[in-house]
Short mmCIF file of C-alpha atoms in Angstrom, two decimals:
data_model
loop_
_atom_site.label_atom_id
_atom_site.label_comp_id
_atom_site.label_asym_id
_atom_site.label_seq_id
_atom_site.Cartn_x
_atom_site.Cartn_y
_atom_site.Cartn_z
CA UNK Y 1 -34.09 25.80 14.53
CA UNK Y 2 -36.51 26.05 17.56
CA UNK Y 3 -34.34 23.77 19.60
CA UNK Y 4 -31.70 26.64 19.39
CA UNK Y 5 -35.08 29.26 20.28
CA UNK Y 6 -35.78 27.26 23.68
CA UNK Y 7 -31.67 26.47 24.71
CA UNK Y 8 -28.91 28.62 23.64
CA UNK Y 9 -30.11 30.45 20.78
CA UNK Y 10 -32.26 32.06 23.90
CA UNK Y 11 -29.20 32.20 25.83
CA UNK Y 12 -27.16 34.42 23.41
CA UNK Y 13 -30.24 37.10 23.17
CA UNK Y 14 -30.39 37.32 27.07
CA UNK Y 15 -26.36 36.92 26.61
CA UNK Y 16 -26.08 40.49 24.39
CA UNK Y 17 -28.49 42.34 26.38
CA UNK Y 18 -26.26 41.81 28.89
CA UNK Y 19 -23.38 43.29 27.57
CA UNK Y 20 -25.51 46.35 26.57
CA UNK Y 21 -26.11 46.73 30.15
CA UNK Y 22 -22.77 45.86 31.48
CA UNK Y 23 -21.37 48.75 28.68
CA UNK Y 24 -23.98 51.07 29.60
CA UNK Y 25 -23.42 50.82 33.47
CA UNK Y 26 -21.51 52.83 35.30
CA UNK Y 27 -18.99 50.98 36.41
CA UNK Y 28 -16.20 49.91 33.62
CA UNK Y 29 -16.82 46.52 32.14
CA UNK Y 30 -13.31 45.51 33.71
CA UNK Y 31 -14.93 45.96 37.29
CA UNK Y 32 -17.83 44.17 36.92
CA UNK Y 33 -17.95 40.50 37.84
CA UNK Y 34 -19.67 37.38 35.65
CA UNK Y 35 -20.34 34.80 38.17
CA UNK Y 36 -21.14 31.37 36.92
CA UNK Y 37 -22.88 28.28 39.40
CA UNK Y 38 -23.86 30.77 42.32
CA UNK Y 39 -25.73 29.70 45.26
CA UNK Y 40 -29.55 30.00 45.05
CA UNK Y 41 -30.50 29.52 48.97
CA UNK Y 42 -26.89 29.28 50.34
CA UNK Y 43 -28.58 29.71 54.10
CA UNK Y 44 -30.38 26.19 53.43
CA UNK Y 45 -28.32 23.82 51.81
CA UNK Y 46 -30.67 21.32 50.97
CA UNK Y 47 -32.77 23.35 49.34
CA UNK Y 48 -29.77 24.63 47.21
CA UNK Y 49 -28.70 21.53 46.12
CA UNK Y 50 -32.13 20.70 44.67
CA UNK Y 51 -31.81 23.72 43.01
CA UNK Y 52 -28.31 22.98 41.34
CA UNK Y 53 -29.90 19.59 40.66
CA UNK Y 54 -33.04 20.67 38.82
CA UNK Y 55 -30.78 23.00 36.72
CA UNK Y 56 -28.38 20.24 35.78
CA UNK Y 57 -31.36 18.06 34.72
CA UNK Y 58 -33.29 20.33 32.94
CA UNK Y 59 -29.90 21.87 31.35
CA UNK Y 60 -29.51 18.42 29.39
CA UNK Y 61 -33.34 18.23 27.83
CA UNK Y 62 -32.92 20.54 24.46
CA UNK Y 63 -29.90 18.15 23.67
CA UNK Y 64 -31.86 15.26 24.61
CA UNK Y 65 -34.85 17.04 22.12
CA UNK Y 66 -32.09 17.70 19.41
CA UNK Y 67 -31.06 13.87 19.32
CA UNK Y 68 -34.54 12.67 19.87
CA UNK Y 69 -35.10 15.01 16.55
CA UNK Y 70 -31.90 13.62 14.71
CA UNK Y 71 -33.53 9.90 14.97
CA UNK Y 72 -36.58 10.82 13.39
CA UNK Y 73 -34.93 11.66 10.15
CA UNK Y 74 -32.32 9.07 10.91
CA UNK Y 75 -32.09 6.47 13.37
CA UNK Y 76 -28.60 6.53 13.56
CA UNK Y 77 -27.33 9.91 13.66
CA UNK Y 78 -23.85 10.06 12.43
CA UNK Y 79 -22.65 12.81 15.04
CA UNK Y 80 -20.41 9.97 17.25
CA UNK Y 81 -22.38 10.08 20.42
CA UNK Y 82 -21.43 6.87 21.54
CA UNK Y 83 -19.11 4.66 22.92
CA UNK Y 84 -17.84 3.20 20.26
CA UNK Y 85 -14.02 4.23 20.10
CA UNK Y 86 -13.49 5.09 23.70
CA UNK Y 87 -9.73 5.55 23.53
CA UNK Y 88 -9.88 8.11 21.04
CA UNK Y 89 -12.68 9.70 22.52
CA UNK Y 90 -10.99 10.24 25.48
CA UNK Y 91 -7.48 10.48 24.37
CA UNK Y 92 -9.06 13.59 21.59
CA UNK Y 93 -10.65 14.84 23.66
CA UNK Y 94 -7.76 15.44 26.58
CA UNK Y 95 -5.68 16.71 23.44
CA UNK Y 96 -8.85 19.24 22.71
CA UNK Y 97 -8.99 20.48 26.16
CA UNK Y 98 -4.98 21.55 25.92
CA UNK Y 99 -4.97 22.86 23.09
CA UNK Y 100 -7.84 25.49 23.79
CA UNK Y 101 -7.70 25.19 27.89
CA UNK Y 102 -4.06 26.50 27.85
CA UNK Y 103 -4.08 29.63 25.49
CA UNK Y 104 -7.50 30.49 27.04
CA UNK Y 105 -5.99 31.01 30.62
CA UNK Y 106 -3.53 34.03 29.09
CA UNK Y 107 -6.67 35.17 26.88
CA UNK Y 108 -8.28 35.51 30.35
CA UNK Y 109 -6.06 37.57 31.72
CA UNK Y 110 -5.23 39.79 28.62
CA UNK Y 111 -8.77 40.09 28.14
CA UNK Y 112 -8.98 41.85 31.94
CA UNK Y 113 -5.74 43.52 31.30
CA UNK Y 114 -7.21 45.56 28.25
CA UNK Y 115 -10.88 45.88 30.27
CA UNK Y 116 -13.08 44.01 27.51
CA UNK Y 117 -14.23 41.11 29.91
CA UNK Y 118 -15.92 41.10 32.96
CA UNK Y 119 -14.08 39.77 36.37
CA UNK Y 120 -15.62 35.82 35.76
CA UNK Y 121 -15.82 33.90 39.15
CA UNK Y 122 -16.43 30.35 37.63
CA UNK Y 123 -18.08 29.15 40.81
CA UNK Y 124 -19.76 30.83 43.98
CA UNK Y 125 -20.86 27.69 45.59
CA UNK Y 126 -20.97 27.43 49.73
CA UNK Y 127 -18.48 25.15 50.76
CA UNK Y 128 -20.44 22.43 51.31
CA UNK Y 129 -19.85 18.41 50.88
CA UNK Y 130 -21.40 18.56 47.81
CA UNK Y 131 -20.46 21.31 45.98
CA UNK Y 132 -17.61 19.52 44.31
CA UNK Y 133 -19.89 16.75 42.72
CA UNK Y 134 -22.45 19.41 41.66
CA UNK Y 135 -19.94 21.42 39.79
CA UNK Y 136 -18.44 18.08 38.16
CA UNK Y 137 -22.10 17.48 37.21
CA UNK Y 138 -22.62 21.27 35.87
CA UNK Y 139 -19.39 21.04 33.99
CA UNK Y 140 -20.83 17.95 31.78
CA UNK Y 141 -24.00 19.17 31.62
CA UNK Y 142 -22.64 22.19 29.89
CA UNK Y 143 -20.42 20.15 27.61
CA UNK Y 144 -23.34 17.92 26.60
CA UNK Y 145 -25.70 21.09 25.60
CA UNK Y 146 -23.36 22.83 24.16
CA UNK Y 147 -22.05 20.05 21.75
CA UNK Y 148 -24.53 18.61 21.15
CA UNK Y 149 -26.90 21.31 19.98
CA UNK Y 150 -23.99 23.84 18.75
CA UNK Y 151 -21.87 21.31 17.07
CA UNK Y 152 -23.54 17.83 16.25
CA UNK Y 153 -27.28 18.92 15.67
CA UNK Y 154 -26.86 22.50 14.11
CA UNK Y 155 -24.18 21.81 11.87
CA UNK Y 156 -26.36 18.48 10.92
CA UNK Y 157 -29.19 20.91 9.84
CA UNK Y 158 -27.03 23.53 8.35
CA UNK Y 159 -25.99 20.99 6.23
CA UNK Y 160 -29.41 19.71 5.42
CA UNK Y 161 -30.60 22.69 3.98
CA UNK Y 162 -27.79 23.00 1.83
CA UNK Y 163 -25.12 24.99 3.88
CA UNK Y 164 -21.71 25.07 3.33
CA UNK Y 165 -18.76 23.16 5.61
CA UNK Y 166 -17.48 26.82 6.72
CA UNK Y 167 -20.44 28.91 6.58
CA UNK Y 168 -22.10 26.59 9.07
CA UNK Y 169 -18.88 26.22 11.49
CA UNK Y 170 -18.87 29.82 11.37
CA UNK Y 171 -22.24 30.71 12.48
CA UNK Y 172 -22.43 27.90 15.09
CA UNK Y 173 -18.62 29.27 16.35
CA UNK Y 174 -20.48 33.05 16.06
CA UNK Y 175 -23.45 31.60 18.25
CA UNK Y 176 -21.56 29.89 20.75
CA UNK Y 177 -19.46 33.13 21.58
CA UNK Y 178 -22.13 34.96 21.42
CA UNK Y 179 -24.38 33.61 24.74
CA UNK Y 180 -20.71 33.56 26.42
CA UNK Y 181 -21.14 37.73 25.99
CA UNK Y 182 -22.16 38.38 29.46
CA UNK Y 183 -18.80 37.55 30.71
CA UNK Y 184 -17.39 40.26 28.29
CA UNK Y 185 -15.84 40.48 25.05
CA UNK Y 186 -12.87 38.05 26.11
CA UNK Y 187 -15.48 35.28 26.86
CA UNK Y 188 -17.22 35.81 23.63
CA UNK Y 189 -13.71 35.92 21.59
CA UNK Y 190 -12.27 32.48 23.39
CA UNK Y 191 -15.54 30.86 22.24
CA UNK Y 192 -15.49 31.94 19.21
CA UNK Y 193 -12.43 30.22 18.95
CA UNK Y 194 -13.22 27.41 20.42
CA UNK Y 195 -16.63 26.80 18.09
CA UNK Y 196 -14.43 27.28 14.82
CA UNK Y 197 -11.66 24.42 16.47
CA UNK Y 198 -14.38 22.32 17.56
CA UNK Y 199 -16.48 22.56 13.83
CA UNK Y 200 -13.81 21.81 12.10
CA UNK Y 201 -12.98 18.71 14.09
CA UNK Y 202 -16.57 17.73 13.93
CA UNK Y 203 -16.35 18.29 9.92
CA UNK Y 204 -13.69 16.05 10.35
CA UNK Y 205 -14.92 13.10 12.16
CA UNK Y 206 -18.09 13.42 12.31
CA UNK Y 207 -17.76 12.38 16.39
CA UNK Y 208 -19.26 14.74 18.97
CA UNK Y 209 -18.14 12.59 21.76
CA UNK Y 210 -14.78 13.46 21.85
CA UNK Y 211 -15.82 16.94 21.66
CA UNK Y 212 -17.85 16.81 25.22
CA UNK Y 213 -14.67 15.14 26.54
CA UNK Y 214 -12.87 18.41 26.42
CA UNK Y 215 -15.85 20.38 27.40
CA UNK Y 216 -16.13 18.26 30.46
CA UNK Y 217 -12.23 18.74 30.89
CA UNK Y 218 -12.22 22.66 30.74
CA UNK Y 219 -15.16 23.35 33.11
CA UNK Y 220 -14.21 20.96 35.32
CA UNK Y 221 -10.79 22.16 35.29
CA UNK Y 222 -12.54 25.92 35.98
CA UNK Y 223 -15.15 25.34 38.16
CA UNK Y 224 -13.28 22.73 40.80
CA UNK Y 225 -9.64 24.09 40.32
CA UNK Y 226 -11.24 27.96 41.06
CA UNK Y 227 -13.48 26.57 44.13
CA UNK Y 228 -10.54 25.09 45.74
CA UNK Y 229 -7.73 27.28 45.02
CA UNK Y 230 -9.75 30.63 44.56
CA UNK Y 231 -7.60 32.29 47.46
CA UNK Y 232 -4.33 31.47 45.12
CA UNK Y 233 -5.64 32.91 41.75
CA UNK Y 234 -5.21 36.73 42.42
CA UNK Y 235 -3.18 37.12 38.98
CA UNK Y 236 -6.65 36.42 37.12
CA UNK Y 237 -8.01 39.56 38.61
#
């Protein structure tokens, strides 16, 4: 379990100590604001987009570790990273994205409405030429991570050592909403969600592929759709 200790295991301790502070602030939760792919040097460009870069690249290494771990016990692991059955990789995956993508948008805004979650701005970029690409990148860096490690490599090991199907799904789906806490108790609920859909489809099929697909999808979706129509999304706030 040390690649969750050095990727989003860490995450989710740094994610509830968050929350502690945003509840112990003293501003309500509700008027706070969870900003996700902000600017590191936004007066010099160049030197921000190295930083986005570097982040991106380094963002991908524990799933890299947790495959690279996978092979030495077998050297094909059977979590479907591949391209063998592109259509239904794809096609899944869309289907995936929908079906959590679409309720998540009114979780969102109930989640504001009842002040458990955090005002999230899913990207603070400076408009710059390549602040689209970047947040394309960040978007599938975030799906490979997070399905990799969460779904394909942690429910491999849970297994393993003797786990149950649900018992496993569970704590992976209780992980994965629980580094989402610093956007608020709506961000850790929708994740939740999301990690119990996603397990069971991996218990399934045994494909992790289609999974990142609608990862991909959803941030993509979130982080391009809210940097270019950010001045038309007032009823999310």
């Amino acid at each position: 379990m040390l690649v969750l200790g050095v990727s989003l295991g860490a995450s989710a301790i740094y994610a509830i100590l968050r929350i502690i502070d945003r509840l112990t602030f003293v501003k309500p939760l509700s008027q706070q604001t969870a900003t996700l792919n902000p600017s590191v040097t936004p007066d010099r460009p160049w030197l921000d987009l190295a930083y986005q870069l570097a982040g991106i690249g380094l963002g991908v290494v524990p799933a890299l570790l947790a495959v690279h771990l996978l092979r030495r016990t077998d050297p094909v692991p059977s979590i479907g990273l591949d391209r063998q059955r592109p259509g239904f990789d794809l096609g899944t995956g869309a289907g995936l994205a929908a079906l959590i993508g679409i309720p998540g948008l009114g979780l969102v805004w109930a989640a504001q409405q009842l002040g458990i979650s955090a005002q999230i701005v899913p990207a603070a970029l400076e408009p710059v030429w390549w602040a689209v690409p970047v947040l394309i990148l960040a978007a599938i860096q975030n799906a490979v991570l997070e399905e990799v490690v969460m779904i394909g490599y942690l429910l491999t090991r849970l297994r393993d050592l003797g786990w149950g199907s649900w018992p496993a799904i569970v704590t992976s789906a209780v992980i994965r909403g629980s580094y989402h806490l610093y956007q608020g108790f709506g961000g850790f609920i929708g994740n939740l969600v999301m990690g119990l859909v996603f397990g069971y489809f991996f218990k399934r099929t045994q494909r992790v592929m289609p999974l990142v697909v609608a990862h991909s999808l959803l941030d993509i979706v979130a982080f391009v759709g809210y940097a270019l129509l950010k001045d038309h999304l007032g009823f999310l706030t």
